[in-house]
Amino acid sequence: MDWFEILWTTSFWVAAVRIATPLIFGTLGELVCERAGVLNLGIEGIMTLGAMTGWMSVYMGADLWTGVILAAMVGSLLGALHSMLTVSLGLSQHVTGIGITLLASSLSYYIYRLVLPEVTSPPRIEAFTNYPIPLLSEIPWIGEALFNQSPLTYLAFILVIVVGLVLYRTPLGLAVRTTGENPSAVEAQGMNVIGIRTGAVMFGSALMAIAGAFLTMSAFNAFFFNMVNGRGWICIALVVFASWHPGKALFGALLFAAFDAYQMRLQQVIGSAIPYQVFLMLPYLLSIVALILISRRVAIPQALMIPYRKGER
Amino acid sequence: MPGPHLPFLKFPPVVPEVLSLKNIHKQFGNLHANHDISLSLKRGEVLALLGENGAGKTTLMNILFGHYVADSGEIEVSGKILPKGSPKASIDAGLGMVHQHFTLADNLSVLDNIILGTQPLWNFRLQRREASDRILDLGSRFGLDVDPNARIAELSVGERQRVEILKALYRKARILILDEPTAVLTPQESRTLFKTLRQLLEEGLSIIFISHKLAEVLEVSDRIAVLRDGKLVMEVEVSKASENMLAEAMVGRSFKMPIRKEVPAGESLLDFDKVSVLSPHRLPVLEQVSFSVHAREVVGLAGISGNGQRVLADLISGLQSPTSGQVSLYGQPLKRFHPREMLRQGVGRIPEDRHGFGVVGDLNLAENVISEVYKNPDYSKMGFLNLKNRQQFADKVVQEFDVRGVKNHAPVRLLSGGNMQKLILGRVLLQNPKLILAHQPARGLDIGAASFVYERLLEAKMQGCGILLISEDLEELLRLSDRVLVIHRGKIKEAGKAGSLSTTNLGLLMAGRQADAS
Amino acid sequence: MRLEPRSEVSPVRFILAPVAAVIASLLLCSGLILWSGASVFEAYWMMLTGSIGSSFALAETLSRATPLIFTGLAAAVAFRARFWNIGAEGQLYAGSLMVTFLGTGEINIHEGLLPPILFMGSFAAGSLWLFLPSLIKIRFQVDEVVTTLLLNFVMLLLVSLLLEGPLKDPMGLGWPQAAPVLESAELPRLVQGLRVHAGLIIAVILALLIWQLQIRTTLGFEMRAVGLSRNASQFAGMRVGNILLITALISGGLAGLAGYSEVAGLKGNLTLDLSPGFGYTGIVVAMLAQLHPLGVIGSAFFVACIFVGADAMSRSVGVPNYIADVVVATSLLCMLVSMLQVKYRIRWKS
């Protein structure tokens, strides 16, 4: 098989959609936070803690969906913490985010080690199995890729639509968007800016945690150290790339994942001529390139990263 | 009884007082922001609220709108007590505010900005169509036409103000409070606003008009209330009021503004020859601008903000270079545009935004005073700062320019607006500049501080400086300038010598039309 | 709830802020210790004795503090200018790569010149790794947080690539590690038999130099002004782009020196696990010091105590040593709240 034929194989597209799933959850989650005006750099840590929590719940006997819900709850708790510090107290969103990432990651490892002190190889759980949607999954080529995936992947697609509809067609979405553009306008209507931002950050963080849970409960079935491996930061780049639109976020995640799936297969084709590390570097480098290309043309939410102090005009 | 759900009534109902504040008291630490204030507003009247910065107007309005809770006192709207601390209750009671700094989201549409908060938060759908129809209806009824689907970022300042007013009307406001509404309008646009206000009055609304422009207040209001230092010091029918009376009430003492003297102008200091600047999107921001500023003269530049003043100021400040044309200083064409170069050439700049550009808020006084001169041999050698000389310079500025409220090593952002401006003025003038750019030098300052700034600028002119004064305040311009230019859409026209100008003609030029020959 | 700016910055509050943060974080983490079944008092006592209870422990702590001073200074210098350099981890490895390249005998350098060349080389390597994100930030306004972070991952992969290939130690029994540095390149031990080395001296000297730079020189003044208000600094005539670039290069260089110190002073050769996150921990060190260079020395020591103490704690009472990372992360968050108290008074009613 040569480098071109890879694109025609079904397994390539199946892998692309699977790889895209955590990116979709993570990007959507960050997008909601940023639309409300809050940069959430805790994403990498929240994904890690979500991964550990989801997996650990199942290991301890819960069923898969309960694990997902627990992960989401843990994520939203971290979101509440982030919001308390940055929205209510107005602390630096940059430093707080890094702090939350450090805290959430270290908590994941600590708790994991506490429960499983002497493991040499990580224990496994019964992960989600793919659920082929009747009829649709029989469409040649894209049927396999889009409709024979993990239930969490379907959840991701549904959430893209739901978040898009809520943001653009409901009063709640309008309030969230305006909070990210001009919080004074929201305050002047008697609505609570802090409440709206906190809610958005908690919801977004829940999604981020589900992204992590997907890794340990669907893509793989164990929790490894450094599992998230920078996906959170890539999501931050993808949000900019998507101009803060849910639809474009889906597109960006798929594009990126396709590239990632491609380089994995390319490695096998090209073999040892190029060291595998070069291929692994490409996603990160690509994110940086994407940021440079897009940064100049986008209209960022105007109140992003500016803490809102009540009564200050 | 009027209320949020009834249509506008045309005949006077039972309660004559539509809004009544009783003994409002509000303290912040040691500061009495509002001290025992009692005011009332009658149906169908325009009450003007006058006062300097810090007089307590903003605090009072914040209490009215539920952003602050008064320490004591009651507010009644049409006889019913207004619940405290709830913006929603205030809006439901029929209070509507048009803010001085618009509370609009630039990236969203007019429609979205207006309907925010008017539909229950947990509804499934935004009812856009009905809202749009209603906005168009209100617009045509009151002469406030806007396109609901336009993005705010694309609208002019006057249009944005219309959106702010529509926001209040959409929520069925019966009492409209306008905060410095004409600060950003041409004289003609102000007329249009006053016409709109009269229409609103006919429909039964009542208006509170906050302003510091005495002439306007006398023209538009029925009654005038003056606040000073948190207290209500005067309440008078307009027929019995005069500008002097009001100015004295606002300041608390009898008061004189500095007067400009005519002197023959000297050599040319600054020359703009067909200067054009294109925006990053290749749109013309300044077009073929030609003018000059001479020694011993003050040239005033009138115009509504947004017509190119900022780019012009940036050029002279050294923050930007022209796309074409030539700028000359003291007869020599300017090759490099950088703030450092301008300073070297003896150009003193008083920026429009003193907090953002004039000072580094978290640095202390001495550090801010030398921010432009720290590389001079007096203040540093071989990269090491001369801390003693720095302190000396700082002391000099404080003394000669009456900068008050300074604590050693305290961050400069704690200074009041007036003192901060005096610091900037001192820093600029003590460098003995030849040319001074003063961009809105008295904005937000109380009369005392503004008068100080004017006096020092006029003094500098008499000592040989040339000053370019960019201002939106026509009174200020006419008071200080010898000659006036007008900028509109990036083009500059001479309006003539200050003595012979009328505000009407100025207003026409500012709006881009030809001045009346008469 | 409202925040009222304080009119004076009290030095007492300034010093107490990190202390309060640390105490708060130790209290919060005691819950985690209880969960592991150990007694909180016993665990913290072990942490204390394990970090400074003997000369051996103290030496370990000091040697752990050394790279943290470097990365702490790197973060402090950058953050003062509101330049969020989160890439110290990658810059550290860049420095260690340069040391490996120049100091293992592959290239012939006079042995007397070796230490200063390694010093300058690792500084330059760290600076260079931060150069690209800085340029992107200044030219394209792309947030440097994400770019510096992503480059950390790239650098680790690069190191892995080189260690499995051209830099692989032929005597290393097949493990991916680099050849040891020459003896003339080594930073000498300060005390016979203990692991504390000359890198500590270099770190402390650098902290003092940076402190003086910030208060006495025009560059220090410019760096502070630019960090606090880019607009006002530019208006006053400062060349903001240049100043930011210089700040970034100093910051990157300091992180690169951490790599030099670890390879030439402690480990002797470059391995993939050279840094267990010193770059990220440096951020906490800097914040606990409130970005003050002298404070960095103190907070680096304190953080090192936590890590070394946690190792001892985990060996004796069975608390997983990740507790150190949790305590440190919690300290960072508590410190942010503490710092708020220094600048503002919190009023509970409006």
JSON list of C-alpha atoms in Angstrom, two decimals, chain C residues 43-105:
[
{"chain": "C", "resi": 43, "resn": "ALA", "atom": "CA", "xyz": [3.29, 11.92, 57.76]},
{"chain": "C", "resi": 44, "resn": "TYR", "atom": "CA", "xyz": [4.12, 15.63, 57.93]},
{"chain": "C", "resi": 45, "resn": "TRP", "atom": "CA", "xyz": [6.72, 14.95, 60.57]},
{"chain": "C", "resi": 46, "resn": "MET", "atom": "CA", "xyz": [8.37, 12.43, 58.26]},
{"chain": "C", "resi": 47, "resn": "MET", "atom": "CA", "xyz": [8.24, 15.03, 55.52]},
{"chain": "C", "resi": 48, "resn": "LEU", "atom": "CA", "xyz": [10.04, 17.52, 57.73]},
{"chain": "C", "resi": 49, "resn": "THR", "atom": "CA", "xyz": [12.76, 15.20, 58.98]},
{"chain": "C", "resi": 50, "resn": "GLY", "atom": "CA", "xyz": [13.12, 13.61, 55.58]},
{"chain": "C", "resi": 51, "resn": "SER", "atom": "CA", "xyz": [13.90, 16.94, 53.99]},
{"chain": "C", "resi": 52, "resn": "ILE", "atom": "CA", "xyz": [15.97, 18.81, 56.55]},
{"chain": "C", "resi": 53, "resn": "GLY", "atom": "CA", "xyz": [16.40, 16.40, 59.41]},
{"chain": "C", "resi": 54, "resn": "SER", "atom": "CA", "xyz": [19.92, 15.31, 58.58]},
{"chain": "C", "resi": 55, "resn": "SER", "atom": "CA", "xyz": [22.83, 16.64, 56.59]},
{"chain": "C", "resi": 56, "resn": "PHE", "atom": "CA", "xyz": [22.13, 14.01, 53.97]},
{"chain": "C", "resi": 57, "resn": "ALA", "atom": "CA", "xyz": [18.51, 15.08, 53.70]},
{"chain": "C", "resi": 58, "resn": "LEU", "atom": "CA", "xyz": [19.46, 18.73, 53.60]},
{"chain": "C", "resi": 59, "resn": "ALA", "atom": "CA", "xyz": [21.93, 18.10, 50.81]},
{"chain": "C", "resi": 60, "resn": "GLU", "atom": "CA", "xyz": [19.28, 16.23, 48.85]},
{"chain": "C", "resi": 61, "resn": "THR", "atom": "CA", "xyz": [16.87, 19.08, 49.33]},
{"chain": "C", "resi": 62, "resn": "LEU", "atom": "CA", "xyz": [19.40, 21.66, 48.23]},
{"chain": "C", "resi": 63, "resn": "SER", "atom": "CA", "xyz": [20.29, 19.67, 45.15]},
{"chain": "C", "resi": 64, "resn": "ARG", "atom": "CA", "xyz": [16.58, 19.33, 44.36]},
{"chain": "C", "resi": 65, "resn": "ALA", "atom": "CA", "xyz": [16.15, 23.06, 44.87]},
{"chain": "C", "resi": 66, "resn": "THR", "atom": "CA", "xyz": [18.90, 23.97, 42.43]},
{"chain": "C", "resi": 67, "resn": "PRO", "atom": "CA", "xyz": [17.06, 23.36, 39.14]},
{"chain": "C", "resi": 68, "resn": "LEU", "atom": "CA", "xyz": [13.95, 24.86, 40.73]},
{"chain": "C", "resi": 69, "resn": "ILE", "atom": "CA", "xyz": [15.75, 28.13, 41.36]},
{"chain": "C", "resi": 70, "resn": "PHE", "atom": "CA", "xyz": [16.67, 28.28, 37.69]},
{"chain": "C", "resi": 71, "resn": "THR", "atom": "CA", "xyz": [13.21, 27.46, 36.40]},
{"chain": "C", "resi": 72, "resn": "GLY", "atom": "CA", "xyz": [11.63, 29.60, 39.09]},
{"chain": "C", "resi": 73, "resn": "LEU", "atom": "CA", "xyz": [13.71, 32.57, 37.96]},
{"chain": "C", "resi": 74, "resn": "ALA", "atom": "CA", "xyz": [12.80, 31.79, 34.37]},
{"chain": "C", "resi": 75, "resn": "ALA", "atom": "CA", "xyz": [9.10, 31.92, 35.20]},
{"chain": "C", "resi": 76, "resn": "ALA", "atom": "CA", "xyz": [9.45, 34.96, 37.46]},
{"chain": "C", "resi": 77, "resn": "VAL", "atom": "CA", "xyz": [11.28, 37.00, 34.83]},
{"chain": "C", "resi": 78, "resn": "ALA", "atom": "CA", "xyz": [8.78, 36.08, 32.13]},
{"chain": "C", "resi": 79, "resn": "PHE", "atom": "CA", "xyz": [5.63, 36.45, 34.19]},
{"chain": "C", "resi": 80, "resn": "ARG", "atom": "CA", "xyz": [6.68, 39.90, 35.39]},
{"chain": "C", "resi": 81, "resn": "ALA", "atom": "CA", "xyz": [6.43, 40.98, 31.80]},
{"chain": "C", "resi": 82, "resn": "ARG", "atom": "CA", "xyz": [3.08, 39.18, 31.46]},
{"chain": "C", "resi": 83, "resn": "PHE", "atom": "CA", "xyz": [4.80, 36.79, 29.12]},
{"chain": "C", "resi": 84, "resn": "TRP", "atom": "CA", "xyz": [3.43, 33.38, 30.00]},
{"chain": "C", "resi": 85, "resn": "ASN", "atom": "CA", "xyz": [6.39, 31.11, 29.34]},
{"chain": "C", "resi": 86, "resn": "ILE", "atom": "CA", "xyz": [5.11, 27.65, 30.19]},
{"chain": "C", "resi": 87, "resn": "GLY", "atom": "CA", "xyz": [7.84, 26.04, 28.12]},
{"chain": "C", "resi": 88, "resn": "ALA", "atom": "CA", "xyz": [10.62, 25.94, 30.71]},
{"chain": "C", "resi": 89, "resn": "GLU", "atom": "CA", "xyz": [10.49, 22.15, 30.59]},
{"chain": "C", "resi": 90, "resn": "GLY", "atom": "CA", "xyz": [11.44, 22.11, 26.92]},
{"chain": "C", "resi": 91, "resn": "GLN", "atom": "CA", "xyz": [14.00, 24.87, 27.35]},
{"chain": "C", "resi": 92, "resn": "LEU", "atom": "CA", "xyz": [15.61, 22.88, 30.13]},
{"chain": "C", "resi": 93, "resn": "TYR", "atom": "CA", "xyz": [16.02, 19.91, 27.84]},
{"chain": "C", "resi": 94, "resn": "ALA", "atom": "CA", "xyz": [17.34, 22.18, 25.11]},
{"chain": "C", "resi": 95, "resn": "GLY", "atom": "CA", "xyz": [20.05, 23.29, 27.49]},
{"chain": "C", "resi": 96, "resn": "SER", "atom": "CA", "xyz": [20.87, 19.73, 28.45]},
{"chain": "C", "resi": 97, "resn": "LEU", "atom": "CA", "xyz": [21.08, 18.76, 24.78]},
{"chain": "C", "resi": 98, "resn": "MET", "atom": "CA", "xyz": [23.59, 21.50, 24.20]},
{"chain": "C", "resi": 99, "resn": "VAL", "atom": "CA", "xyz": [25.64, 20.32, 27.18]},
{"chain": "C", "resi": 100, "resn": "THR", "atom": "CA", "xyz": [25.59, 16.77, 25.82]},
{"chain": "C", "resi": 101, "resn": "PHE", "atom": "CA", "xyz": [26.57, 17.97, 22.40]},
{"chain": "C", "resi": 102, "resn": "LEU", "atom": "CA", "xyz": [29.44, 20.12, 23.58]},
{"chain": "C", "resi": 103, "resn": "GLY", "atom": "CA", "xyz": [30.54, 18.48, 26.76]},
{"chain": "C", "resi": 104, "resn": "THR", "atom": "CA", "xyz": [30.84, 14.76, 26.18]},
{"chain": "C", "resi": 105, "resn": "GLY", "atom": "CA", "xyz": [34.00, 14.85, 24.18]}
]
